[in-house]
PDB file of C-alpha atoms and ligand atoms in Angstrom:
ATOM      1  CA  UNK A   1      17.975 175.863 129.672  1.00 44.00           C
ATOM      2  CA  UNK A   2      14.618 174.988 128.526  1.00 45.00           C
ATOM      3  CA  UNK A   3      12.567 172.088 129.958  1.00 48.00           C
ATOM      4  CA  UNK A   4      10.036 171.658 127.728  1.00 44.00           C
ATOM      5  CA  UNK A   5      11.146 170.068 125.298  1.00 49.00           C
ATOM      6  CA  UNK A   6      10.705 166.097 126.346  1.00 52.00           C
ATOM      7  CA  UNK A   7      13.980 164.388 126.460  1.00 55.00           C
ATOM      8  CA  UNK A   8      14.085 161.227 124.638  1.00 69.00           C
ATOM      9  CA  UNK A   9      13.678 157.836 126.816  1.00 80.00           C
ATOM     10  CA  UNK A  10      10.750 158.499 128.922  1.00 84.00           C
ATOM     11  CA  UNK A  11       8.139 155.695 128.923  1.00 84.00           C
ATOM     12  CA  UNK A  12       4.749 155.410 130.914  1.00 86.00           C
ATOM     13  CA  UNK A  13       5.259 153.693 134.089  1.00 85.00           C
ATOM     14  CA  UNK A  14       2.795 152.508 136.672  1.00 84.00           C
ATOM     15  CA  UNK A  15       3.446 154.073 140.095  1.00 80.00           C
ATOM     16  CA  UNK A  16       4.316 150.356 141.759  1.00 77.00           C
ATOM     17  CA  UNK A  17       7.269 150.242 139.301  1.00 79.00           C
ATOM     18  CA  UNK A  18       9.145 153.180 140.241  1.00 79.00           C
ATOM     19  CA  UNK A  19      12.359 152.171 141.642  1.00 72.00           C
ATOM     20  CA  UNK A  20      12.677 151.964 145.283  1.00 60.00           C
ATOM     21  CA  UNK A  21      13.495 154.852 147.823  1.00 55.00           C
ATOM     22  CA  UNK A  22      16.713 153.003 148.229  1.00 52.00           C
ATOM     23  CA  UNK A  23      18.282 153.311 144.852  1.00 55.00           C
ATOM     24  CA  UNK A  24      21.051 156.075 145.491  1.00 60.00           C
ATOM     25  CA  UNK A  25      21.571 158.754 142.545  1.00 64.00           C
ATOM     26  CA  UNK A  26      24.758 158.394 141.432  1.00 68.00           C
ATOM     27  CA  UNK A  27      24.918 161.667 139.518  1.00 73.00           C
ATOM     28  CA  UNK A  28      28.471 162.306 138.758  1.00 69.00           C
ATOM     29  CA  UNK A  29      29.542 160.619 141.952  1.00 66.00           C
ATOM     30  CA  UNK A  30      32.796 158.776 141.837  1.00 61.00           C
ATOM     31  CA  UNK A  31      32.584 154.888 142.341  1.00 65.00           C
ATOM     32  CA  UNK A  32      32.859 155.570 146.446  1.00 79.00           C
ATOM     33  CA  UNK A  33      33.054 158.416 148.337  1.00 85.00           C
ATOM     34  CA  UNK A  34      35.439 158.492 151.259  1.00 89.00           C
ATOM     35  CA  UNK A  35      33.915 159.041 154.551  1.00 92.00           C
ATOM     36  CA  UNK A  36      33.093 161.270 155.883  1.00 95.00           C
ATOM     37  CA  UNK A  37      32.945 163.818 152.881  1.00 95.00           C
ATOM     38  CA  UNK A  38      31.387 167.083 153.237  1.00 96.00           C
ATOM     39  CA  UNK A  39      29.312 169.116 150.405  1.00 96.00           C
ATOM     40  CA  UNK A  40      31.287 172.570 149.976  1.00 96.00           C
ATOM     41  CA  UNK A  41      27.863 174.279 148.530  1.00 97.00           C
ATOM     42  CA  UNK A  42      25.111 172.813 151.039  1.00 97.00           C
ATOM     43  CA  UNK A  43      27.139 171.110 153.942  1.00 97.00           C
ATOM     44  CA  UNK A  44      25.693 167.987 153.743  1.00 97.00           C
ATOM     45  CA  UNK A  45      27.740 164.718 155.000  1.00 96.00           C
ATOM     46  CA  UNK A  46      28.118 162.016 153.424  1.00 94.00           C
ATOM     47  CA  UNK A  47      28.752 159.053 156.488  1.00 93.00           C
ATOM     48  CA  UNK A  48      27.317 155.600 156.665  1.00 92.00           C
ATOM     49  CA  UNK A  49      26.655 155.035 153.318  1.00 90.00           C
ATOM     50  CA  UNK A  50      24.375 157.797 152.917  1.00 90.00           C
ATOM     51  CA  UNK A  51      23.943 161.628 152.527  1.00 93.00           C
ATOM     52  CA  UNK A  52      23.080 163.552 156.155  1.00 95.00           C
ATOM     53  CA  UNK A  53      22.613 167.007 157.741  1.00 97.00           C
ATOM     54  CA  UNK A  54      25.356 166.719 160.378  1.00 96.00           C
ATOM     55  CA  UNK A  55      27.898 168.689 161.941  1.00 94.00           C
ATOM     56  CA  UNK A  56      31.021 169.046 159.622  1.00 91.00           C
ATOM     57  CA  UNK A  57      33.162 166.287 160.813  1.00 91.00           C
ATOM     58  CA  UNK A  58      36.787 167.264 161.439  1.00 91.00           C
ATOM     59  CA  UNK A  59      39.331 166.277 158.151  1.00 91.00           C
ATOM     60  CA  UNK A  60      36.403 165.661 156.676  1.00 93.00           C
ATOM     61  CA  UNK A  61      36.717 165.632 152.605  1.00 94.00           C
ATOM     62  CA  UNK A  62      35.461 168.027 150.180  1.00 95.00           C
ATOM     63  CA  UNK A  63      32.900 166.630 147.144  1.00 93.00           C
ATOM     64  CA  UNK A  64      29.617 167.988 145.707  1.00 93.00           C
ATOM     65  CA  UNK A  65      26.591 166.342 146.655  1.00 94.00           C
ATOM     66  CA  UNK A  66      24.894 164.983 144.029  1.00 92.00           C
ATOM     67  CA  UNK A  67      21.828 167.363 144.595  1.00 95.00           C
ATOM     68  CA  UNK A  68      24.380 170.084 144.636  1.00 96.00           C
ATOM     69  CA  UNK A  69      25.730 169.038 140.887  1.00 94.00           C
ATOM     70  CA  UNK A  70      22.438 169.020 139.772  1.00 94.00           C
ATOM     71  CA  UNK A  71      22.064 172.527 140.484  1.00 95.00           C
ATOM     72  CA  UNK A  72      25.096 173.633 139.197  1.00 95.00           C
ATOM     73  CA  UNK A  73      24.724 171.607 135.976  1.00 95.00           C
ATOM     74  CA  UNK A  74      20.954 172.826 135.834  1.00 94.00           C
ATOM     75  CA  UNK A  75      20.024 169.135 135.362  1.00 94.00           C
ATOM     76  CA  UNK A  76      17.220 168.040 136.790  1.00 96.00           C
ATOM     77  CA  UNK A  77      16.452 164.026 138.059  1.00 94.00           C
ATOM     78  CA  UNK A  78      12.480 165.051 138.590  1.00 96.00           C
ATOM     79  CA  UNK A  79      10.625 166.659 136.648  1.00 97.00           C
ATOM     80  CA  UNK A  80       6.664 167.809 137.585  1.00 98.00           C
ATOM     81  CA  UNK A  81       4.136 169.642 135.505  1.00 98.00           C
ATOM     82  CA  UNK A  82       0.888 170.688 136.822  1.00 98.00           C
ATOM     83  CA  UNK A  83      -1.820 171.970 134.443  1.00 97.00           C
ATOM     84  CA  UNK A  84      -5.637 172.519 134.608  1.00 97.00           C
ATOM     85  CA  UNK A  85      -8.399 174.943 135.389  1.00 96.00           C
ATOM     86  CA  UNK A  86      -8.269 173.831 139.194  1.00 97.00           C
ATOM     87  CA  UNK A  87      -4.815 174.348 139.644  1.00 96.00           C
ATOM     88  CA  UNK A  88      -5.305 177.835 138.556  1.00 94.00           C
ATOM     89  CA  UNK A  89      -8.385 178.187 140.757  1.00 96.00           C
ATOM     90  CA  UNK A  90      -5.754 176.880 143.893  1.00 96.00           C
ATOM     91  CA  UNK A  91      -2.713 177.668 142.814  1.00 94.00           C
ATOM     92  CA  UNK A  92      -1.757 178.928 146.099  1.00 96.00           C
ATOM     93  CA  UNK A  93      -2.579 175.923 148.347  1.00 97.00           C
ATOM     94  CA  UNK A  94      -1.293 173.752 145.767  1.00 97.00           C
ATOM     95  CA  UNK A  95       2.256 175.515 146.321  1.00 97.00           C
ATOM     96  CA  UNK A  96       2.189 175.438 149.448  1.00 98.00           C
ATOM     97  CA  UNK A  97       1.275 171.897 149.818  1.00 98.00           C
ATOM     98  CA  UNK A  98       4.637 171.159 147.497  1.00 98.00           C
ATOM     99  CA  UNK A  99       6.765 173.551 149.413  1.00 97.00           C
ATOM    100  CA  UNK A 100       5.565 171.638 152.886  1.00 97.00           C
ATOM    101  CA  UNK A 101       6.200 168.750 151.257  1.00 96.00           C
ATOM    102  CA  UNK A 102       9.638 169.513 149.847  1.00 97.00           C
ATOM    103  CA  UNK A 103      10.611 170.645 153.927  1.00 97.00           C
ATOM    104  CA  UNK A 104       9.850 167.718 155.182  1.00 96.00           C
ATOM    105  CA  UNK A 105      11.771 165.394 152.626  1.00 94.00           C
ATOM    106  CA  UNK A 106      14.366 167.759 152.867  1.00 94.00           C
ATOM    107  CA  UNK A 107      15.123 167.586 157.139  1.00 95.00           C
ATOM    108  CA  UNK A 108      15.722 164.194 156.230  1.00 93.00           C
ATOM    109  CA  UNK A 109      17.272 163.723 152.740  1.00 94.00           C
ATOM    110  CA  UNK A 110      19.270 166.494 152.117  1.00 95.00           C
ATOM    111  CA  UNK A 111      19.162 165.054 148.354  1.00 94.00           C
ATOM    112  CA  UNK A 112      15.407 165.357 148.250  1.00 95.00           C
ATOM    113  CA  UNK A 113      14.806 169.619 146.941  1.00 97.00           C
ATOM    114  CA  UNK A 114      13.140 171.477 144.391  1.00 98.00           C
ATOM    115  CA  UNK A 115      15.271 173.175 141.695  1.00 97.00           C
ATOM    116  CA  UNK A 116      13.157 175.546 140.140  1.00 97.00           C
ATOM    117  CA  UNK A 117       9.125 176.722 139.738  1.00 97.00           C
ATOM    118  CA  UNK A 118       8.904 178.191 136.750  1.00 96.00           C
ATOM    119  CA  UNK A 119       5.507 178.499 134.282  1.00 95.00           C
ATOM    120  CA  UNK A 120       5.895 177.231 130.607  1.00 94.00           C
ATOM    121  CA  UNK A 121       3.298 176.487 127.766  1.00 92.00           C
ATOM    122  CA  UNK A 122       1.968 172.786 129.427  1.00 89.00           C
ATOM    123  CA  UNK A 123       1.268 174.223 132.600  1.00 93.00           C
ATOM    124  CA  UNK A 124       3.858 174.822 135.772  1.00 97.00           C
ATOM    125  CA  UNK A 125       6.802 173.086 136.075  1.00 98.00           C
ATOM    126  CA  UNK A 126       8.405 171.993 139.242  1.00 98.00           C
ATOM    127  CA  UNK A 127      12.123 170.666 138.816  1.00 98.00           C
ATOM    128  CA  UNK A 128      13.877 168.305 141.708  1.00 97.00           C
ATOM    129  CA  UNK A 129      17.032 167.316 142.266  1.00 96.00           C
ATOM    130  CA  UNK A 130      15.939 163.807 142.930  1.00 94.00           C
ATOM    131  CA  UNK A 131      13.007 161.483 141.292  1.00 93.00           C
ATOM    132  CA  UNK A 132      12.069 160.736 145.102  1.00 93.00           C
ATOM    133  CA  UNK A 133      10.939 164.294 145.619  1.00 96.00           C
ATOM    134  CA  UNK A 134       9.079 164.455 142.248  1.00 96.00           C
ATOM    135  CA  UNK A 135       6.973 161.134 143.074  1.00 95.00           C
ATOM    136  CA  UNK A 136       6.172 162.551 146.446  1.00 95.00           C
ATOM    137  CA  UNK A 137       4.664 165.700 145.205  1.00 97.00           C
ATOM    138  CA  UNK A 138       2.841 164.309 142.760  1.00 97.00           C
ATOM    139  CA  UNK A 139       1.468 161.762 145.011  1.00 96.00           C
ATOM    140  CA  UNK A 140       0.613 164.424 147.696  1.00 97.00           C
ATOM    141  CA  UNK A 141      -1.442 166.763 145.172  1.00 98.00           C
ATOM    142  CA  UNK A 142      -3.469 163.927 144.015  1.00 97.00           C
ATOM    143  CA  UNK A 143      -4.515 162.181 147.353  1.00 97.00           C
ATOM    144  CA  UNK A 144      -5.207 165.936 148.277  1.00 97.00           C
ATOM    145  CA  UNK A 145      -6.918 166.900 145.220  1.00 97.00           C
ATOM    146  CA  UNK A 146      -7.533 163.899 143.376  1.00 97.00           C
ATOM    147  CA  UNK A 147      -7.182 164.674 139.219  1.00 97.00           C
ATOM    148  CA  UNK A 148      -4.856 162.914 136.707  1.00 97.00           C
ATOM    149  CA  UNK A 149      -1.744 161.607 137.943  1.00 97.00           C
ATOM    150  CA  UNK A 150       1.096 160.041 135.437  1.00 95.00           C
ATOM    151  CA  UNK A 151       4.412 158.723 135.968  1.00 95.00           C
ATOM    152  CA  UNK A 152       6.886 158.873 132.570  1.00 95.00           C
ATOM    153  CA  UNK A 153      10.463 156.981 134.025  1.00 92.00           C
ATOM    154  CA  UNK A 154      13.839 157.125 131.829  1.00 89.00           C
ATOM    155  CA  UNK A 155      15.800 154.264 133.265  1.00 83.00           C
ATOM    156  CA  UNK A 156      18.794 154.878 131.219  1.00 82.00           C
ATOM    157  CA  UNK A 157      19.123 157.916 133.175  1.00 84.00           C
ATOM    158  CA  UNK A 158      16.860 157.687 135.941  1.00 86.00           C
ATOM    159  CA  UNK A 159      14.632 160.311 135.413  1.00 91.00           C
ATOM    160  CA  UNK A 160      11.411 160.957 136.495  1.00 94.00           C
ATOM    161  CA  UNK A 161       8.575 162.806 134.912  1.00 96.00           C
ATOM    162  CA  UNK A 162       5.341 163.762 136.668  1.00 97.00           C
ATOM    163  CA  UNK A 163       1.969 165.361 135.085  1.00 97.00           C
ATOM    164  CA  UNK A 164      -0.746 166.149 136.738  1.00 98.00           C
ATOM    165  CA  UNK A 165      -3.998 167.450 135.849  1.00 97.00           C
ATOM    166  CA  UNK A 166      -7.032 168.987 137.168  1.00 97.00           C
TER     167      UNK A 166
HETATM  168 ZN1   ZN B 201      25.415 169.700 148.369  1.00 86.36          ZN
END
């Protein structure tokens, strides 16, 4: 699969435009899941309306968790590059700053997690399974490091692409 090549749709979007925490990816999900309904790749719940690390219920049933299609379909819903001679000064802290910040979504959205670090041509490319998780990070690096931050949304699909640059 190649990510860089920029998938129709995306337009520039002020970061107090994003949609809300709240809206739920729907990713292949059928209309409503039954609850409770148990991830057979991650183990995630679904109950109460929402997606939860919890013990597997008994009779619970089996459907993939959105995140977990993603990753199967290697299709992304975030989508952050990082590029500049400062991020290859601190490439290292930066990393770990976005794997920190990925664990700590992640114990309490288990829809929030990174897909795949990868370098290409622009820079390096972080890919999430949620647009939630891409926001975050690129929030996070630029209140700790300042630089260029820019937010490119697809609402037809509800994507989310993040540059940054320093
Ligand atoms: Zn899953």
């Amino acid at each position: 699969m190649n990510y860089q090549t920029h998938p129709a749709g995306f337009n520039p979007v002020r970061r107090d435009r994003l949609p809300l925490e709240t809206v739920m990816d729907s990713y292949k999900s059928k209309a409503k899941l039954s609850e409770p309904t148990v991830c057979p790749d991650c183990g995630a719940v679904f109950k109460a309306g929402r997606w939860q690390w919890l013990e597997k219920p008994a009779g619970a049933h089996q459907e993939l968790c959105p995140a977990c299609h993603r990753m199967r379909d290697h299709f992304p819903a975030g989508y952050v590059t990082l590029s500049g001679d400062f991020l290859a000064k601190h490439e290292q802290e930066i990393m770990q700053l976005i794997k920190n910040r990925e664990a700590q979504e992640k114990a309490e959205r288990p829809l929030q997690r990174i897909m795949a670090i990868e370098q290409t041509k622009e820079g390096t490319l972080i890919t999430t399974t949620d647009i939630h998780l891409a926001r975050n990070i690129g929030e996070a690096i630029h209140h700790a490091y300042q630089g260029e931050l820019e937010f490119h949304y697809n609402s037809d699909q509800n994507l989310l692409r993040v540059n940054w640059a320093r």
